[in-house]
PDB file of C-alpha atoms and ligand atoms in Angstrom:
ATOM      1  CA  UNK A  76      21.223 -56.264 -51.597  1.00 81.00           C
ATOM      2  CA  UNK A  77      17.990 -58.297 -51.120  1.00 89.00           C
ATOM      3  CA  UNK A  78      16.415 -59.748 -53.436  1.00 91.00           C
ATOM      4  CA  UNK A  79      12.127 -58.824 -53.740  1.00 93.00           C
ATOM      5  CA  UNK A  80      10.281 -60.665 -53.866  1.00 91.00           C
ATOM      6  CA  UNK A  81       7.976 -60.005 -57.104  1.00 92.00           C
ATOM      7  CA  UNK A  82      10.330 -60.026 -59.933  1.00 96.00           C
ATOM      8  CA  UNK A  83       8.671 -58.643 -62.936  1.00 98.00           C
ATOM      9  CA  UNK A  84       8.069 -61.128 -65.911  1.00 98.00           C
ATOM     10  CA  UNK A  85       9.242 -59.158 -69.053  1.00 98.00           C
ATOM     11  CA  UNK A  86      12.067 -55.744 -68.220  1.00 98.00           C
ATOM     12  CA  UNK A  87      13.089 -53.488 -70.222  1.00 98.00           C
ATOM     13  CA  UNK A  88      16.008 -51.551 -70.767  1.00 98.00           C
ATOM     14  CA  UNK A  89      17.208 -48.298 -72.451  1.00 98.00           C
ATOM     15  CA  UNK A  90      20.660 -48.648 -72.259  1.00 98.00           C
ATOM     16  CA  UNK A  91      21.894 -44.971 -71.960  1.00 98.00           C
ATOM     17  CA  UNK A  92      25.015 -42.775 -71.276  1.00 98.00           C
ATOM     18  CA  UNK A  93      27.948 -45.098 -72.502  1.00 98.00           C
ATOM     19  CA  UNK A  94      29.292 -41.592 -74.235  1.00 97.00           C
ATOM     20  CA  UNK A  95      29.393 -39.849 -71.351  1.00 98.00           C
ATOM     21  CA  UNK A  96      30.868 -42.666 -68.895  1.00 98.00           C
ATOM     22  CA  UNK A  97      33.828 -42.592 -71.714  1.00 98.00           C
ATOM     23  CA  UNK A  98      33.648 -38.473 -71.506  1.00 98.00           C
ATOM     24  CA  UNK A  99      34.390 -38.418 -67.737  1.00 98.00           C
ATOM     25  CA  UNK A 100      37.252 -40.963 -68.405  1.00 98.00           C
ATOM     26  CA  UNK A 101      38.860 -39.111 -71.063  1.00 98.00           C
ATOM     27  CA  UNK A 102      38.069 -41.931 -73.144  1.00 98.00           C
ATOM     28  CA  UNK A 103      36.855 -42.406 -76.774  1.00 96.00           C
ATOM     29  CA  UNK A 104      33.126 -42.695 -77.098  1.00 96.00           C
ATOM     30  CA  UNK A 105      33.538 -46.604 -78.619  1.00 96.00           C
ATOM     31  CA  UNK A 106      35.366 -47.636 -74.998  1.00 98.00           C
ATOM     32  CA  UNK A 107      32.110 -46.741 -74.066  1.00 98.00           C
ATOM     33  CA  UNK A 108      29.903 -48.994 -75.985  1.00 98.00           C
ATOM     34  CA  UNK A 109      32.823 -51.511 -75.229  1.00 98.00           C
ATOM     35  CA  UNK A 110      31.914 -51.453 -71.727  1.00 98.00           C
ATOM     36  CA  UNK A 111      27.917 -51.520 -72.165  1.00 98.00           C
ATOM     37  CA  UNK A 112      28.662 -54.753 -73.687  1.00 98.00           C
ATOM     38  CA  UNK A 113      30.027 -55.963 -70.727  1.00 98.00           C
ATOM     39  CA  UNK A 114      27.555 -54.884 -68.846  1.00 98.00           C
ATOM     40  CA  UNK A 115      25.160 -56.231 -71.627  1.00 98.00           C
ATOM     41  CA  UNK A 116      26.948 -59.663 -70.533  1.00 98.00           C
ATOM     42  CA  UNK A 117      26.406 -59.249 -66.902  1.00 98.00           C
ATOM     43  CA  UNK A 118      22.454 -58.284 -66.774  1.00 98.00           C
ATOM     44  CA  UNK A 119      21.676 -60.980 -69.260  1.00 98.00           C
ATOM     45  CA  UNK A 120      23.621 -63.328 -66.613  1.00 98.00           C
ATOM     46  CA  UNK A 121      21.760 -61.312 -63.466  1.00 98.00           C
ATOM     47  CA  UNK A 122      18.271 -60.941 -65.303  1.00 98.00           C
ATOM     48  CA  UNK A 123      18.121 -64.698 -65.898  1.00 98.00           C
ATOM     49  CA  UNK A 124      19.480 -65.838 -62.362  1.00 97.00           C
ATOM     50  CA  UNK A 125      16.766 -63.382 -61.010  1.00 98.00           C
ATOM     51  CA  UNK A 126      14.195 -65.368 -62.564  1.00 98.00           C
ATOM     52  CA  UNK A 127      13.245 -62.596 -65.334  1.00 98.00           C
ATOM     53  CA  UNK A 128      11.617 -64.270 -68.408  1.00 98.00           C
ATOM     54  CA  UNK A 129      12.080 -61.806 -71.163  1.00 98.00           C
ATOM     55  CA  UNK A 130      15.016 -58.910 -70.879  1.00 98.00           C
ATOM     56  CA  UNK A 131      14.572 -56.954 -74.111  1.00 98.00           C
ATOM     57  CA  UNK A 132      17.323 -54.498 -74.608  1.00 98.00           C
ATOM     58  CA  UNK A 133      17.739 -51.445 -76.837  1.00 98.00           C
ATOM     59  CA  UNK A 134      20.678 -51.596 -78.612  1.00 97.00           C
ATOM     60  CA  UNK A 135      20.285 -49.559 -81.614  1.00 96.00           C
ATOM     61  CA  UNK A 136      17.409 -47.119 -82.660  1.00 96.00           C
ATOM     62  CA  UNK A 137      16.167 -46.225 -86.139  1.00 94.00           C
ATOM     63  CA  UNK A 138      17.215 -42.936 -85.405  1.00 93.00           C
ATOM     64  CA  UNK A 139      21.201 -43.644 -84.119  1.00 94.00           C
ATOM     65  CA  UNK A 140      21.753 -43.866 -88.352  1.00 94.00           C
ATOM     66  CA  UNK A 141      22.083 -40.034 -87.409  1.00 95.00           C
ATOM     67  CA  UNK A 142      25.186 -40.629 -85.503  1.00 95.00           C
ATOM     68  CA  UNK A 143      28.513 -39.941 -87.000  1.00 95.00           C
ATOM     69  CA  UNK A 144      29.434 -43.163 -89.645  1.00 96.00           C
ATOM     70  CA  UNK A 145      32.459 -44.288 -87.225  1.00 95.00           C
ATOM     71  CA  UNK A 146      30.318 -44.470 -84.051  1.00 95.00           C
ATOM     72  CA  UNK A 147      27.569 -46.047 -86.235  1.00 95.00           C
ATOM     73  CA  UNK A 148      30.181 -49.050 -87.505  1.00 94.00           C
ATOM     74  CA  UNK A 149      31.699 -49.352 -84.035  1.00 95.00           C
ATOM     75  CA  UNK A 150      28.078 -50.322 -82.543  1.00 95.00           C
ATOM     76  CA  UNK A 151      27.754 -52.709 -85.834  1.00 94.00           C
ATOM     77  CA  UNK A 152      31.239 -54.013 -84.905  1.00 95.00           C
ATOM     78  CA  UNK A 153      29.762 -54.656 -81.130  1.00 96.00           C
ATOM     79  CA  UNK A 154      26.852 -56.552 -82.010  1.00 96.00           C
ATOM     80  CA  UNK A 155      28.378 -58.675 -84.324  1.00 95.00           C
ATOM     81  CA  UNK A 156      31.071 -59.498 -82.043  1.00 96.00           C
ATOM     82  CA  UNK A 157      28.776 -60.192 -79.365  1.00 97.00           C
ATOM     83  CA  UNK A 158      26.992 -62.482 -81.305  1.00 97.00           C
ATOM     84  CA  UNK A 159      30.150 -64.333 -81.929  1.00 95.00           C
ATOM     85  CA  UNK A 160      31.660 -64.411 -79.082  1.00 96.00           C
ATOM     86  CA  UNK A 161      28.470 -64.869 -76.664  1.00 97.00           C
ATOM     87  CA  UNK A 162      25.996 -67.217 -78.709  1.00 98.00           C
ATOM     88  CA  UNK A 163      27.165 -70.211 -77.677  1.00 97.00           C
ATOM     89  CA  UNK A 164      27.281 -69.450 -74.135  1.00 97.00           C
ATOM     90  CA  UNK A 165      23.861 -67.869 -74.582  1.00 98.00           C
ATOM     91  CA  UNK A 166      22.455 -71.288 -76.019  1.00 98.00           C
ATOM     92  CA  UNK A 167      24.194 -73.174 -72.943  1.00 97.00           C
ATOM     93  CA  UNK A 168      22.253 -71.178 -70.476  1.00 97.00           C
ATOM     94  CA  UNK A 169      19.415 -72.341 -72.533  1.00 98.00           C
ATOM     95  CA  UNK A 170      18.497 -68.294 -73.748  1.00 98.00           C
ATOM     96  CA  UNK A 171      15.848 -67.750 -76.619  1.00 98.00           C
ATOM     97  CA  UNK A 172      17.069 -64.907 -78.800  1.00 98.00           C
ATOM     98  CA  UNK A 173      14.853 -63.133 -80.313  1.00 98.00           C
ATOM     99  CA  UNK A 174      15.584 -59.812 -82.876  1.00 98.00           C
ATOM    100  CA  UNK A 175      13.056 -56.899 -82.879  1.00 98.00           C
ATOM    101  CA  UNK A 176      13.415 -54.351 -85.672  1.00 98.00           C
ATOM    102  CA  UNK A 177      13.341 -53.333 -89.437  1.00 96.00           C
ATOM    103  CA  UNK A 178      15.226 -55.687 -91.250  1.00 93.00           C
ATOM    104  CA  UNK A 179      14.833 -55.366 -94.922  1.00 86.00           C
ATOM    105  CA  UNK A 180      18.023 -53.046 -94.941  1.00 80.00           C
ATOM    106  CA  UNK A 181      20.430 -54.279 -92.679  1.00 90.00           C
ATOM    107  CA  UNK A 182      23.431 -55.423 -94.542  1.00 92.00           C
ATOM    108  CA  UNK A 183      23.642 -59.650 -95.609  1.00 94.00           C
ATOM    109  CA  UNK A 184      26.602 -60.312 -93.167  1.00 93.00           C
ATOM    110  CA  UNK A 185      24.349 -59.055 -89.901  1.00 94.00           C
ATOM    111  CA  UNK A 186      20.992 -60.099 -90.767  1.00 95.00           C
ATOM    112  CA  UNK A 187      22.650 -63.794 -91.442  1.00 96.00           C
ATOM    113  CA  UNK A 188      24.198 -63.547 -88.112  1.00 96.00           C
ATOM    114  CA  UNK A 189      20.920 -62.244 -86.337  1.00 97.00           C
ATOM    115  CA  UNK A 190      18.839 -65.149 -88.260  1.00 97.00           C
ATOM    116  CA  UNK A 191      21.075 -67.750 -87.101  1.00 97.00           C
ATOM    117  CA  UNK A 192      21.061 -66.520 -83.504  1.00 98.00           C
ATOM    118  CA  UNK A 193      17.782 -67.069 -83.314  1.00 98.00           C
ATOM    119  CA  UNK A 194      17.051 -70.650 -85.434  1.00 98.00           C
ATOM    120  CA  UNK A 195      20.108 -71.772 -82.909  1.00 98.00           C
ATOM    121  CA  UNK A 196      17.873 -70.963 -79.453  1.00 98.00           C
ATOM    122  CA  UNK A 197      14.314 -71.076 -81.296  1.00 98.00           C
ATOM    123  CA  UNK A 198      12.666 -72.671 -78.370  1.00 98.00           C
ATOM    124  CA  UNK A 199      15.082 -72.338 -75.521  1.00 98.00           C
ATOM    125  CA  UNK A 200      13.312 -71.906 -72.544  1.00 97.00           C
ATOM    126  CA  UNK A 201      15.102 -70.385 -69.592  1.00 98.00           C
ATOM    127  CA  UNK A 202      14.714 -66.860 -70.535  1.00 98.00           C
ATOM    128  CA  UNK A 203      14.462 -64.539 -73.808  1.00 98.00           C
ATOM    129  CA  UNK A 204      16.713 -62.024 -74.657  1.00 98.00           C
ATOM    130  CA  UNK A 205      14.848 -59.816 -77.004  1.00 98.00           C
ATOM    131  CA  UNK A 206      17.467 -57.500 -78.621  1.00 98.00           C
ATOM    132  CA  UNK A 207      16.068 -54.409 -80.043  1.00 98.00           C
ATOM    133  CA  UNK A 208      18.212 -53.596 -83.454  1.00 96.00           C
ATOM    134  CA  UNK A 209      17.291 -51.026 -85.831  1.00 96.00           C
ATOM    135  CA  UNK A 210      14.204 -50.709 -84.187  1.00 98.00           C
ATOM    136  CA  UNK A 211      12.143 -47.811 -83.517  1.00 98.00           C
ATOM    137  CA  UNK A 212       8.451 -48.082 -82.196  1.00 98.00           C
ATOM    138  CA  UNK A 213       6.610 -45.900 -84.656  1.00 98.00           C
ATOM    139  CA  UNK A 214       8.029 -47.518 -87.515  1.00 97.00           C
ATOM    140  CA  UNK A 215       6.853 -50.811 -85.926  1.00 98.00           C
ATOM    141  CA  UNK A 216       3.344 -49.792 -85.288  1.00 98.00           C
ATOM    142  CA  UNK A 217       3.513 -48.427 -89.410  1.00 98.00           C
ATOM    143  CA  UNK A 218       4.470 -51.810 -90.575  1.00 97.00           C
ATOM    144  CA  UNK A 219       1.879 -53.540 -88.387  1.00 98.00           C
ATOM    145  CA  UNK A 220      -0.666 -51.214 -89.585  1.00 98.00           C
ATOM    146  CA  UNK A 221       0.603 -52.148 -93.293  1.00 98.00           C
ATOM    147  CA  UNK A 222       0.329 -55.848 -92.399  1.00 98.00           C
ATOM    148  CA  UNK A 223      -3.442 -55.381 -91.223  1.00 98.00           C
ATOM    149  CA  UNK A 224      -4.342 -53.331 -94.343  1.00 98.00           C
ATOM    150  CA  UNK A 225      -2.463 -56.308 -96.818  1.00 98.00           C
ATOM    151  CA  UNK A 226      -4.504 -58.884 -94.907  1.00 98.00           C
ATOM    152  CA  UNK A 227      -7.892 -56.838 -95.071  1.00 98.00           C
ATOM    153  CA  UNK A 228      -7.551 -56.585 -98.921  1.00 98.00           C
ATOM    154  CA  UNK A 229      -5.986 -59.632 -99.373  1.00 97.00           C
ATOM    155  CA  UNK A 230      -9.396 -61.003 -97.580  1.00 97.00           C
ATOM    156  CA  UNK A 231      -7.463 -62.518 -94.526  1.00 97.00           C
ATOM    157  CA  UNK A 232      -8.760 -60.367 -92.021  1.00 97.00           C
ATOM    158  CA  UNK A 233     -12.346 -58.694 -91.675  1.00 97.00           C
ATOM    159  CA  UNK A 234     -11.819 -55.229 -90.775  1.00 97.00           C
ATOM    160  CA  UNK A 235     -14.643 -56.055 -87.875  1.00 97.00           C
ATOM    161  CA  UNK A 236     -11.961 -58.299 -86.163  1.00 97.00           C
ATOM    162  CA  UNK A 237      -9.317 -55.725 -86.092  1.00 98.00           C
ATOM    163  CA  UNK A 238      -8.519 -55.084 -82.165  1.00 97.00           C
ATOM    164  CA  UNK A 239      -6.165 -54.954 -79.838  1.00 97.00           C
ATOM    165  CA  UNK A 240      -4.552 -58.756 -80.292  1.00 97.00           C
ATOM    166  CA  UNK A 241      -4.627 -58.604 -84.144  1.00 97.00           C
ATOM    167  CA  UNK A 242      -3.173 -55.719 -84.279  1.00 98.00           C
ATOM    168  CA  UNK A 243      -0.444 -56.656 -81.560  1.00 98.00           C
ATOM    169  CA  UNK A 244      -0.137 -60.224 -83.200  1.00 98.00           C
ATOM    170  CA  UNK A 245       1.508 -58.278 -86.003  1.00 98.00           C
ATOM    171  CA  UNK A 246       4.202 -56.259 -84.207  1.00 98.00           C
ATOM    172  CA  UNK A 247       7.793 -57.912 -83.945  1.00 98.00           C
ATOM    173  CA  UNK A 248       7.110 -58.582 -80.441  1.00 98.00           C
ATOM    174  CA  UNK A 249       4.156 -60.509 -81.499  1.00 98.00           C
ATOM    175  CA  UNK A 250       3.904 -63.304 -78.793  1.00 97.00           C
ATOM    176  CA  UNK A 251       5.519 -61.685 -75.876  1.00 98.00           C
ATOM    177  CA  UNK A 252       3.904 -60.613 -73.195  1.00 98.00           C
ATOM    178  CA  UNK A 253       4.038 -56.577 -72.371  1.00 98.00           C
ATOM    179  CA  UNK A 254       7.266 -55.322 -70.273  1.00 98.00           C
ATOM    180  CA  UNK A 255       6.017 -54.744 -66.791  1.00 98.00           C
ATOM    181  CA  UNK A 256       9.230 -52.654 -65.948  1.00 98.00           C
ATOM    182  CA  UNK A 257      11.078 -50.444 -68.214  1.00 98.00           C
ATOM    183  CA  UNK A 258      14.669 -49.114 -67.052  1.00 98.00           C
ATOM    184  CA  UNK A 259      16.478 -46.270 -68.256  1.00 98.00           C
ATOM    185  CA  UNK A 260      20.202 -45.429 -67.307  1.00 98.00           C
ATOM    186  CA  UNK A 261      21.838 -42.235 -67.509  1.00 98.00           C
ATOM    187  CA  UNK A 262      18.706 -40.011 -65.767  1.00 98.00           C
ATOM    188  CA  UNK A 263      17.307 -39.274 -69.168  1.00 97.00           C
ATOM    189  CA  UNK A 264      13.592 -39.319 -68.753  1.00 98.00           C
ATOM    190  CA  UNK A 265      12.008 -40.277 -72.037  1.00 96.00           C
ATOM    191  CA  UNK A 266      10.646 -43.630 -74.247  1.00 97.00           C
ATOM    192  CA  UNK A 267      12.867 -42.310 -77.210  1.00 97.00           C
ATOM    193  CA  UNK A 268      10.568 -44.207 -79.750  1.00 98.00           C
ATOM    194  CA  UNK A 269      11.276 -47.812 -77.680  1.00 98.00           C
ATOM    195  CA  UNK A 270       7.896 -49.936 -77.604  1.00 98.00           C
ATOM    196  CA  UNK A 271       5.377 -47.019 -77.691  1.00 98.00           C
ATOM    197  CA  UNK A 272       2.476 -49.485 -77.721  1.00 98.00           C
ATOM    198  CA  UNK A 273       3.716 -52.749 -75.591  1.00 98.00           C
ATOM    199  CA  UNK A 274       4.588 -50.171 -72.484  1.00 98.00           C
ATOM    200  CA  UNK A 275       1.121 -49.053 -72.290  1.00 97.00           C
ATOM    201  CA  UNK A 276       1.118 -50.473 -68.391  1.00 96.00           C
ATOM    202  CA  UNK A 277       4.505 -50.744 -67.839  1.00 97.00           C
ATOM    203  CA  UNK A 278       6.137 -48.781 -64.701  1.00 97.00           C
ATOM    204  CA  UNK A 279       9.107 -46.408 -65.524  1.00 98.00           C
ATOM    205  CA  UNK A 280      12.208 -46.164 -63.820  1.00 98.00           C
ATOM    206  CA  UNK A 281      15.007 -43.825 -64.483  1.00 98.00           C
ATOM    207  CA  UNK A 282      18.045 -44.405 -62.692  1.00 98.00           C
ATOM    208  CA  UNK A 283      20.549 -41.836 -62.821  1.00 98.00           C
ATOM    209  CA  UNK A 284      23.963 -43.829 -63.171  1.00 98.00           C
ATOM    210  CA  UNK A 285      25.546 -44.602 -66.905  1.00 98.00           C
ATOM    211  CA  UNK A 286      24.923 -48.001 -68.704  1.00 98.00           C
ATOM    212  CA  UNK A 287      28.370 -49.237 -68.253  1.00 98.00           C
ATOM    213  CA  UNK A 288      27.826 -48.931 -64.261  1.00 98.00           C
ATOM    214  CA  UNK A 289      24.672 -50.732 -64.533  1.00 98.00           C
ATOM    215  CA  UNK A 290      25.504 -54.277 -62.061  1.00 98.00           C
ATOM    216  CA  UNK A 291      23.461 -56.414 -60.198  1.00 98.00           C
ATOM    217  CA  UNK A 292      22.737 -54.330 -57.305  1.00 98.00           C
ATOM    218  CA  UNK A 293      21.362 -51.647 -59.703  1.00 98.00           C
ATOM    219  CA  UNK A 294      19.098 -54.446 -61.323  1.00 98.00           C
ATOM    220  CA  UNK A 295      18.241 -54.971 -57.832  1.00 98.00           C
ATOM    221  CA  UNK A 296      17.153 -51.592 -57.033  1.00 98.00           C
ATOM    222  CA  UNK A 297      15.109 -50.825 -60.041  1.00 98.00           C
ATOM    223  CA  UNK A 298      13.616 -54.437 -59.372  1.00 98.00           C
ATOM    224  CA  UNK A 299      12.584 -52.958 -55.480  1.00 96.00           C
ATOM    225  CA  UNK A 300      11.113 -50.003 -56.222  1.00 96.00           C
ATOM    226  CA  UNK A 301       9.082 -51.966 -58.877  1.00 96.00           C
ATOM    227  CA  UNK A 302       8.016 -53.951 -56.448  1.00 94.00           C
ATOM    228  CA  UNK A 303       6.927 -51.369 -54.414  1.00 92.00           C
ATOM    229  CA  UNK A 304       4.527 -49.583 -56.924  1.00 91.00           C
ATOM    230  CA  UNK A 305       0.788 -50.708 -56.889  1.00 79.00           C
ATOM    231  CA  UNK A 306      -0.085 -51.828 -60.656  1.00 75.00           C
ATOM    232  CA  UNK A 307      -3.982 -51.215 -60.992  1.00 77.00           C
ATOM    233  CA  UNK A 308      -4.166 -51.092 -65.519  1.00 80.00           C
ATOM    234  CA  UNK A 309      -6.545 -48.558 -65.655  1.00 81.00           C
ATOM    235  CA  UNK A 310      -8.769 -49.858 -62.825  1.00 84.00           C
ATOM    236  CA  UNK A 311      -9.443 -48.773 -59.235  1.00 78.00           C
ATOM    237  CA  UNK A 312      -7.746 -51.700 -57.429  1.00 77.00           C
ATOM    238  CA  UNK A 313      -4.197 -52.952 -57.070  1.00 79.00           C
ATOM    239  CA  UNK A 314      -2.994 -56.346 -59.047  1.00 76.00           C
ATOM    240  CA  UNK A 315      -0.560 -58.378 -58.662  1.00 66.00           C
ATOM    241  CA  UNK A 316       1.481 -58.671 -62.451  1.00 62.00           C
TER     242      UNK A 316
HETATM  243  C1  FPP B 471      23.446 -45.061 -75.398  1.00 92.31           C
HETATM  244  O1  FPP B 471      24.611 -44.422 -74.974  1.00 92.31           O
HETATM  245  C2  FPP B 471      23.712 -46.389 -75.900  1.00 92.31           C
HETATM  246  C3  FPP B 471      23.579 -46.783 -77.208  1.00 92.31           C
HETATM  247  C4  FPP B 471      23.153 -45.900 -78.300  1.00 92.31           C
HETATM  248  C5  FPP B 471      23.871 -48.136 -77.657  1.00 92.31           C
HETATM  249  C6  FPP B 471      23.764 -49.252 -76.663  1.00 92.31           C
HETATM  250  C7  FPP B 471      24.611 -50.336 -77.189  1.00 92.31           C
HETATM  251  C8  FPP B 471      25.401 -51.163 -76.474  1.00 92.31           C
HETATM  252  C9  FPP B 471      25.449 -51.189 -75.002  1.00 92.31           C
HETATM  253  C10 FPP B 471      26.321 -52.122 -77.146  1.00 92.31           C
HETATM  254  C11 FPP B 471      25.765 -53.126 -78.111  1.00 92.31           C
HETATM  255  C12 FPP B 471      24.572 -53.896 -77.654  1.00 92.31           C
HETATM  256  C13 FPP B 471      24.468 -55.240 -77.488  1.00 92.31           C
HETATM  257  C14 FPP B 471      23.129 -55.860 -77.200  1.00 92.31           C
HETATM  258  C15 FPP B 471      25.610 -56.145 -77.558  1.00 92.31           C
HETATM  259  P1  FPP B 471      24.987 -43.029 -75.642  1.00 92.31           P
HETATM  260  O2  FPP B 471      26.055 -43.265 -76.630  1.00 92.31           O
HETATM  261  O3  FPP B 471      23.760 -42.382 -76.192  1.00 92.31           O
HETATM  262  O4  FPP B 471      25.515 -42.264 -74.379  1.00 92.31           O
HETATM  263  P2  FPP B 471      25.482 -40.692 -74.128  1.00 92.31           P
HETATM  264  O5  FPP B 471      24.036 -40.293 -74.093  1.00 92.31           O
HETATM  265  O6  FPP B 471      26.166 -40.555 -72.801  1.00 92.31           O
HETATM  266  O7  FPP B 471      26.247 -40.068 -75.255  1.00 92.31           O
END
């Protein structure tokens, strides 16, 4: 598959329908998950060859507590093994990790491992791997909106200066630039509470086959047909982002 030629700075993906690739395999739902983290592995190692400068991923929503406990400790169980396992290779390919979510009640033995992933790359500079844990968008945009109303009576902040950038200079993506692209798998067509206020601009595309199918030439695809939509923010006239 070619390669376009305007590769989006920041994508971002809603990794969906590792249940049902197990389903149609007679599998358990956790070989599932087991093979998104593979192909976890392989778009980190596509999105960086491809020149992509921040891949954020959504690996566990606020709202996947729901699930059933088992499911909920098997995607623990992932991350944390992923973490292991991958870090080091991570910080070799000179990746910036970088954690978005709530993280006041995750338990010790993950938030340790999250906090050292990212002191290790702090810095790192050939792409950032923003891993969406525990994270949910409205929740995000409540605790920014808590931060701004701390610093107003605190006296950091005059309420005259609160805008756009001080408002986004306190979400947990503070820093990053917005996602350009956002992918989902699976043919699900919805934001599902994933960065409600950073995908303002972004272009959507939905691509129907299941996370664990989700290769190069997929990346490749959704990467095309962003390049082929005309980006104009709100304006009359195309720009290039
Ligand atoms: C959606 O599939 C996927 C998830 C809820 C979790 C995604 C997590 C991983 C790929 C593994 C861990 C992540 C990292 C970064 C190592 P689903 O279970 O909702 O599928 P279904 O809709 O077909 O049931």
């Amino acid at each position: 598959m070619q390669v376009p030629e305007r590769i989006p700075e920041h994508v971002a993906v809603i990794m969906d329908g590792n249940g049902r690739w197990a389903k149609a395999r007679g599998l358990p739902r956790t070989a599932g998950h087991k093979a998104g983290v593979n192909a976890v592995r392989e778009t980190v190692r596509n999105a960086s060859e491809l020149g992509i400068r921040y891949l954020t991923l959504y690996a566990f929503s606020s709202e996947n507590w729901s699930r059933p406990p088992a499911e909920v400790s098997d995607l623990m169980g992932l991350l944390k093994l992923f973490i292991r396992r991958d870090l080091a290779d991570l910080h070799k390919s000179n990746v910036e990790i970088r954690i978005i979510g709530e993280r006041s009640r995750l338990k010790p033995d993950i938030l340790k491992l999250l906090q050292n992933a990212e002191d290790l790359t702090r810095g790192n500079s050939a792409m950032t791997l923003v891993i969406a844990f525990n994270y949910g968008s409205r929740d995000e945009i409540i605790r920014a909106a808590a931060r701004i109303a701390s610093d107003v009576s605190e006296g950091r902040l005059s309420p005259e200066d609160i805008g756009a950038a001080a408002f986004a200079a306190r979400l947990d993506t503070a820093g990053m630039p917005d996602p350009d692209l956002v992918i989902r798998t699976s043919g699900e067509q919805r934001l599902s509470n994933f960065l409600l206020w950073q995908a303002a601009y972004a272009e959507f595309v939905f691509m129907p086959c299941l996370w664990p199918d989700f290769g190069r030439d997929q990346l490749i695809e959704a990467l095309s047909v962003f390049g082929s939509r005309e980006r104009r923010f709100g304006g009359v006239e195309a720009r290039v982002s």
